[in-house]
Amino acid sequence: MAGFENYDNDTREIELEIERKGIALGIDWSDEVQVRSLAREALDHLQERVRMAASGPVDHQLLARVELFGLAGIMLRTLEESATVGIESHGGPAWKAFARALWAEAQQRKAPAG
């Protein structure tokens, strides 16, 4: 229910998990090319990665990647929900870098070809 959420706390918790997954995956959040590639992968292959993570031997890198992609969805939902109640949510450097890359990828996909 909108209005009862603690968006600042949610943002901090999501950011912390994004940072943890970034460390596990060796992500340099200041490397725009690397982060944009990650965003592209998140948008292209999430369902495929979830299936892969659910089958076969445990691949910790793959699990971290799938969890990071899930966090991207939670992050975007938090931004959307907070905006509907007039709150502008901001995370730290990892959050901002990933959000920027996801947004850029999404916008590029919406652009007409030509």
Backbone as a chain_set.jsonl record, in Angstrom:
{"seq": "MAGFENYDNDTREIELEIERKGIALGIDWSDEVQVRSLAREALDHLQERVRMAASGPVDHQLLARVELFGLAGIMLRTLEESATVGIESHGGPAWKAFARALWAEAQQRKAPAG", "coords": {"N": [[0.846, -1.169, 0.0], [0.736, 2.065, -0.995], [2.511, 4.772, 0.461], [3.104, 3.82, 2.968], [5.497, 2.631, 2.826], [9.013, 2.48, 3.404], [10.926, 4.086, 1.566], [13.542, 5.09, 1.472], [14.952, 3.324, 3.14], [14.425, 0.906, 1.789], [15.728, 1.444, -0.63], [18.411, 1.666, 0.241], [18.845, -0.981, 1.134], [18.489, -2.48, -1.232], [20.515, -1.364, -2.792], [22.785, -2.18, -1.309], [22.683, -4.964, -1.712], [22.969, -5.033, -4.497], [25.57, -4.024, -4.685], [26.95, -6.106, -3.359], [26.478, -8.293, -5.083], [27.745, -7.266, -7.298], [30.409, -7.237, -6.44], [30.842, -9.993, -6.154], [30.671, -10.703, -8.812], [32.664, -9.262, -9.973], [32.215, -6.688, -10.985], [32.814, -3.492, -12.251], [31.448, -0.679, -11.422], [31.886, 1.821, -12.421], [32.653, 1.475, -14.979], [31.304, 2.107, -17.831], [30.821, 0.685, -20.22], [30.991, -2.017, -19.444], [28.894, -2.116, -17.556], [26.714, -1.395, -19.115], [26.675, -3.563, -20.874], [26.016, -5.56, -19.058], [23.442, -4.69, -18.34], [22.155, -5.011, -20.798], [22.322, -7.769, -21.028], [20.759, -8.462, -18.837], [18.233, -7.623, -19.68], [17.897, -9.171, -21.967], [18.323, -11.949, -21.401], [17.237, -12.936, -18.996], [15.177, -14.871, -18.298], [16.216, -17.177, -19.479], [18.618, -17.45, -18.045], [17.628, -17.902, -15.461], [16.431, -20.408, -15.758], [18.737, -21.92, -16.354], [20.155, -21.622, -13.95], [18.546, -23.025, -12.246], [18.841, -25.632, -12.946], [21.087, -28.416, -13.103], [24.544, -28.453, -11.827], [25.54, -26.359, -9.022], [26.266, -23.102, -9.83], [27.896, -20.528, -8.764], [28.547, -17.991, -9.75], [26.67, -17.677, -11.796], [24.306, -17.807, -10.296], [24.624, -15.468, -8.744], [24.488, -13.582, -10.759], [21.847, -13.959, -11.743], [20.439, -13.267, -9.428], [21.215, -10.599, -9.249], [19.983, -9.591, -11.542], [17.345, -9.947, -10.793], [17.276, -8.137, -8.679], [17.482, -5.814, -10.145], [14.936, -5.605, -11.235], [13.435, -5.246, -8.874], [14.563, -2.862, -8.018], [13.788, -1.079, -10.082], [11.023, -1.208, -9.776], [10.736, -0.125, -7.195], [11.589, 2.495, -7.686], [9.54, 3.295, -9.412], [7.21, 3.0, -7.8], [7.775, 4.762, -5.658], [7.875, 7.161, -7.019], [5.208, 7.485, -7.75], [4.052, 8.377, -5.448], [5.203, 10.765, -5.104], [7.854, 10.771, -4.23], [11.265, 10.938, -4.713], [13.438, 8.499, -5.281], [16.786, 7.594, -4.577], [19.703, 5.773, -5.132], [23.034, 4.641, -4.378], [26.29, 4.821, -5.994], [26.516, 2.301, -7.451], [23.842, 1.552, -7.815], [22.907, 3.788, -9.285], [24.52, 3.649, -11.58], [23.768, 1.156, -12.682], [21.0, 1.519, -12.997], [20.993, 3.655, -14.834], [22.172, 2.409, -17.058], [20.324, 0.32, -17.563], [18.064, 1.86, -18.172], [18.964, 3.232, -20.465], [19.364, 1.083, -22.219], [16.727, 0.105, -22.396], [15.447, 2.326, -23.533], [16.772, 2.479, -25.979], [15.829, 0.192, -27.195], [13.208, 0.851, -27.6], [13.335, 2.824, -29.462], [12.616, 3.803, -32.83], [13.559, 1.755, -35.577], [16.053, 2.494, -37.996]], "CA": [[0.0, 0.0, 0.0], [1.576, 3.255, -1.138], [2.485, 5.705, 1.57], [3.594, 3.194, 4.183], [6.81, 2.075, 2.582], [10.18, 3.29, 3.735], [11.679, 4.01, 0.321], [14.964, 5.293, 1.739], [15.472, 2.063, 3.658], [14.381, -0.069, 0.691], [16.786, 1.807, -1.574], [19.699, 1.283, 0.842], [18.952, -2.443, 1.151], [18.678, -2.931, -2.608], [21.866, -0.921, -3.18], [23.752, -3.052, -0.651], [22.677, -6.254, -2.406], [23.562, -4.813, -5.817], [27.022, -3.932, -4.47], [27.448, -7.445, -3.041], [26.495, -9.091, -6.317], [28.784, -6.669, -8.135], [31.699, -7.729, -5.948], [30.926, -11.417, -6.505], [30.809, -10.822, -10.265], [33.79, -8.457, -10.435], [31.707, -5.569, -11.774], [33.308, -2.139, -11.99], [30.27, 0.139, -11.7], [32.284, 3.035, -13.137], [32.94, 1.078, -16.36], [30.012, 2.215, -18.51], [30.689, -0.379, -21.218], [30.714, -3.25, -18.716], [27.572, -2.028, -16.933], [25.732, -1.411, -20.213], [26.623, -4.952, -21.323], [25.269, -6.267, -18.02], [22.04, -4.293, -18.491], [21.681, -5.667, -22.017], [22.157, -9.179, -20.673], [19.612, -8.551, -17.926], [17.007, -7.486, -20.459], [17.825, -10.208, -23.005], [18.494, -13.351, -21.043], [16.871, -13.25, -17.621], [14.462, -16.144, -18.179], [17.158, -18.249, -19.819], [19.558, -17.596, -16.924], [16.913, -18.506, -14.336], [16.328, -21.845, -16.06], [20.07, -22.507, -16.221], [20.533, -21.649, -12.54], [17.704, -24.004, -11.559], [19.186, -26.995, -13.34], [22.514, -28.726, -13.115], [25.328, -28.159, -10.623], [25.496, -24.976, -8.548], [27.215, -22.16, -10.418], [27.72, -19.346, -7.92], [28.578, -16.795, -10.598], [25.379, -17.6, -12.472], [23.311, -17.457, -9.283], [24.803, -14.051, -8.411], [24.002, -12.816, -11.917], [20.384, -14.053, -11.729], [19.974, -12.461, -8.306], [21.415, -9.195, -9.625], [18.937, -9.242, -12.5], [16.125, -9.809, -9.991], [17.388, -6.868, -7.958], [17.199, -4.741, -11.103], [13.477, -5.477, -11.285], [12.992, -4.654, -7.607], [15.036, -1.479, -8.035], [12.929, -0.303, -10.967], [9.692, -1.156, -9.141], [10.835, 0.823, -6.09], [11.609, 3.827, -8.294], [8.205, 3.561, -9.94], [6.273, 3.171, -6.693], [8.065, 5.984, -4.9], [7.514, 8.301, -7.87], [3.751, 7.651, -7.748], [3.655, 9.1, -4.234], [5.941, 12.021, -5.07], [9.16, 10.617, -3.589], [12.322, 10.619, -5.664], [14.387, 7.59, -4.633], [18.141, 7.577, -5.134], [20.665, 4.862, -4.537], [24.424, 5.06, -4.481], [26.94, 4.713, -7.306], [26.174, 1.062, -8.166], [22.419, 1.698, -8.17], [22.778, 4.787, -10.342], [25.16, 3.143, -12.802], [22.954, 0.084, -13.234], [19.737, 2.119, -13.434], [21.283, 4.424, -16.051], [22.411, 1.456, -18.142], [19.053, -0.335, -17.865], [17.215, 2.847, -18.819], [19.503, 3.472, -21.803], [19.058, -0.105, -23.033], [15.281, 0.073, -22.627], [15.125, 3.396, -24.472], [17.307, 2.101, -27.293], [14.942, -0.839, -27.752], [11.946, 1.504, -27.969], [13.595, 3.744, -30.586], [12.308, 3.204, -34.124], [14.719, 1.342, -36.383], [16.202, 3.288, -39.194]], "C": [[0.892, 1.232, 0.0], [1.417, 4.175, 0.06], [3.036, 5.135, 2.856], [4.991, 2.619, 4.029], [7.902, 3.042, 3.017], [11.123, 3.201, 2.537], [13.171, 4.228, 0.528], [15.61, 4.0, 2.226], [15.505, 0.998, 2.562], [15.518, 0.182, -0.289], [18.148, 1.394, -1.049], [19.893, -0.227, 0.819], [19.196, -2.996, -0.252], [20.083, -2.581, -3.076], [22.922, -1.834, -2.581], [23.827, -4.406, -1.353], [23.257, -6.131, -3.814], [25.081, -4.742, -5.691], [27.618, -5.307, -4.189], [27.53, -8.329, -4.282], [27.569, -8.566, -7.257], [30.169, -7.138, -7.728], [31.884, -9.191, -6.362], [31.186, -11.617, -7.997], [31.969, -10.012, -10.829], [33.373, -7.266, -11.291], [32.326, -4.262, -11.296], [32.178, -1.203, -12.393], [30.615, 1.445, -12.414], [32.633, 2.745, -14.599], [31.615, 1.019, -17.129], [29.789, 1.101, -19.528], [30.32, -1.696, -20.531], [29.293, -3.235, -18.14], [26.483, -2.052, -17.999], [25.584, -2.829, -20.756], [25.818, -5.8, -20.335], [23.777, -5.955, -18.122], [21.422, -4.965, -19.707], [21.398, -7.139, -21.731], [20.941, -9.364, -19.77], [18.307, -8.502, -18.707], [16.825, -8.627, -21.457], [17.657, -11.62, -22.475], [18.023, -13.754, -19.654], [16.194, -14.615, -17.51], [15.374, -17.332, -18.47], [18.113, -18.508, -18.656], [18.887, -18.242, -15.721], [16.785, -20.011, -14.556], [17.669, -22.543, -15.876], [20.472, -22.644, -14.749], [19.761, -22.725, -11.787], [18.068, -25.441, -11.9], [20.695, -27.197, -13.275], [23.21, -28.365, -11.817], [25.265, -26.667, -10.27], [26.63, -24.176, -9.179], [27.009, -20.833, -9.697], [27.75, -18.046, -8.705], [27.222, -16.602, -11.286], [24.28, -17.216, -11.488], [23.412, -15.98, -8.905], [24.258, -13.171, -9.529], [22.472, -12.811, -11.949], [19.812, -13.201, -10.602], [20.123, -10.967, -8.602], [20.332, -8.748, -10.594], [17.586, -9.092, -11.785], [16.117, -8.504, -9.207], [17.104, -5.683, -8.877], [15.693, -4.518, -11.197], [12.922, -4.835, -10.028], [13.365, -3.179, -7.557], [14.103, -0.622, -8.872], [11.521, -0.166, -10.396], [9.687, -0.159, -7.988], [10.837, 2.253, -6.617], [10.216, 4.222, -8.767], [7.21, 3.846, -8.816], [6.518, 4.472, -5.934], [7.685, 7.226, -5.705], [6.008, 8.545, -7.854], [3.247, 8.373, -6.51], [4.495, 10.366, -4.043], [7.285, 11.966, -4.369], [10.167, 10.219, -4.658], [13.376, 9.784, -4.949], [15.727, 7.622, -5.355], [18.971, 6.55, -4.392], [22.049, 5.448, -4.687], [24.981, 4.828, -5.875], [26.573, 3.455, -8.1], [24.736, 1.129, -8.667], [22.285, 2.623, -9.371], [23.372, 4.295, -11.659], [24.287, 2.082, -13.465], [21.624, 0.63, -13.756], [19.917, 2.889, -14.739], [21.44, 3.494, -17.256], [21.118, 0.737, -18.544], [18.128, 0.608, -18.624], [17.673, 3.083, -20.267], [19.2, 2.3, -22.728], [17.574, -0.158, -23.371], [14.877, 1.131, -23.65], [15.604, 3.066, -25.88], [16.389, 1.09, -27.981], [13.614, -0.247, -28.216], [12.118, 2.402, -29.197], [13.252, 3.066, -31.899], [13.579, 2.867, -34.892], [14.828, 2.246, -37.602], [17.302, 4.21, -39.169]], "O": [[1.709, 1.413, 0.902], [0.322, 4.332, 0.601], [3.402, 5.892, 3.756], [5.594, 2.171, 5.004], [7.725, 4.26, 2.997], [12.009, 2.348, 2.497], [13.985, 3.617, -0.164], [16.693, 3.631, 1.77], [16.491, 0.275, 2.421], [16.19, -0.753, -0.726], [18.958, 0.836, -1.79], [20.986, -0.706, 0.517], [20.025, -3.888, -0.43], [20.762, -3.406, -3.687], [23.861, -2.225, -3.274], [24.918, -4.936, -1.565], [23.962, -7.03, -4.272], [25.799, -5.331, -6.498], [28.677, -5.642, -4.72], [28.524, -9.022, -4.501], [28.232, -9.347, -7.939], [31.012, -7.408, -8.584], [32.943, -9.578, -6.856], [31.84, -12.58, -8.397], [32.234, -10.064, -12.03], [34.09, -6.879, -12.213], [32.356, -3.967, -10.101], [31.972, -0.959, -13.582], [29.728, 2.105, -12.956], [32.881, 3.671, -15.371], [30.902, 0.017, -17.084], [28.664, 0.623, -19.677], [29.429, -2.407, -20.995], [28.575, -4.232, -18.228], [25.438, -2.67, -17.8], [24.471, -3.253, -21.067], [25.032, -6.656, -20.741], [22.943, -6.853, -18.003], [20.286, -5.436, -19.648], [20.37, -7.68, -22.138], [20.183, -10.321, -19.93], [17.38, -9.261, -18.422], [15.692, -9.005, -21.755], [16.913, -12.41, -23.055], [18.386, -14.83, -19.179], [16.612, -15.436, -16.693], [15.311, -18.359, -17.794], [18.385, -19.661, -18.321], [19.508, -19.048, -15.029], [17.008, -20.796, -13.634], [17.732, -23.632, -15.307], [21.054, -23.652, -14.349], [20.257, -23.276, -10.805], [17.644, -26.368, -11.21], [21.468, -26.245, -13.382], [22.564, -28.015, -10.829], [24.972, -25.828, -11.122], [27.802, -24.538, -9.068], [26.061, -20.102, -9.986], [27.048, -17.096, -8.357], [26.7, -15.488, -11.344], [23.42, -16.394, -11.805], [22.39, -15.31, -8.76], [23.639, -12.139, -9.27], [21.866, -11.76, -12.16], [18.82, -12.497, -10.791], [19.257, -10.169, -8.245], [19.818, -7.636, -10.476], [16.787, -8.221, -12.128], [15.083, -7.848, -9.084], [16.553, -4.672, -8.443], [15.229, -3.378, -11.234], [12.04, -3.98, -10.1], [12.577, -2.347, -7.107], [13.672, 0.443, -8.43], [10.9, 0.889, -10.526], [8.718, 0.583, -7.825], [10.167, 3.123, -6.061], [9.771, 5.349, -8.548], [6.458, 4.818, -8.878], [5.576, 5.195, -5.607], [7.229, 8.221, -5.143], [5.572, 9.693, -7.936], [2.145, 8.92, -6.512], [4.5, 10.963, -2.967], [7.808, 13.0, -3.953], [9.943, 9.275, -5.416], [14.119, 10.296, -4.111], [15.789, 7.671, -6.584], [18.937, 6.475, -3.164], [22.214, 6.605, -5.073], [24.222, 4.656, -6.829], [26.341, 3.539, -9.306], [24.458, 0.797, -9.82], [21.628, 2.285, -10.356], [22.791, 4.502, -12.725], [24.091, 2.111, -14.68], [21.174, 0.244, -14.835], [19.089, 2.785, -15.644], [20.908, 3.76, -18.334], [20.849, 0.564, -19.733], [17.487, 0.212, -19.597], [16.849, 3.125, -21.181], [18.823, 2.496, -23.884], [17.207, -0.437, -24.513], [14.059, 0.866, -24.532], [14.911, 3.347, -26.858], [16.199, 1.132, -29.196], [12.971, -0.783, -29.119], [11.145, 2.703, -29.888], [13.553, 1.887, -32.083], [14.556, 3.615, -34.854], [13.827, 2.698, -38.157], [17.521, 4.936, -40.139]]}, "num_chains": 1, "name": "protein.A"}
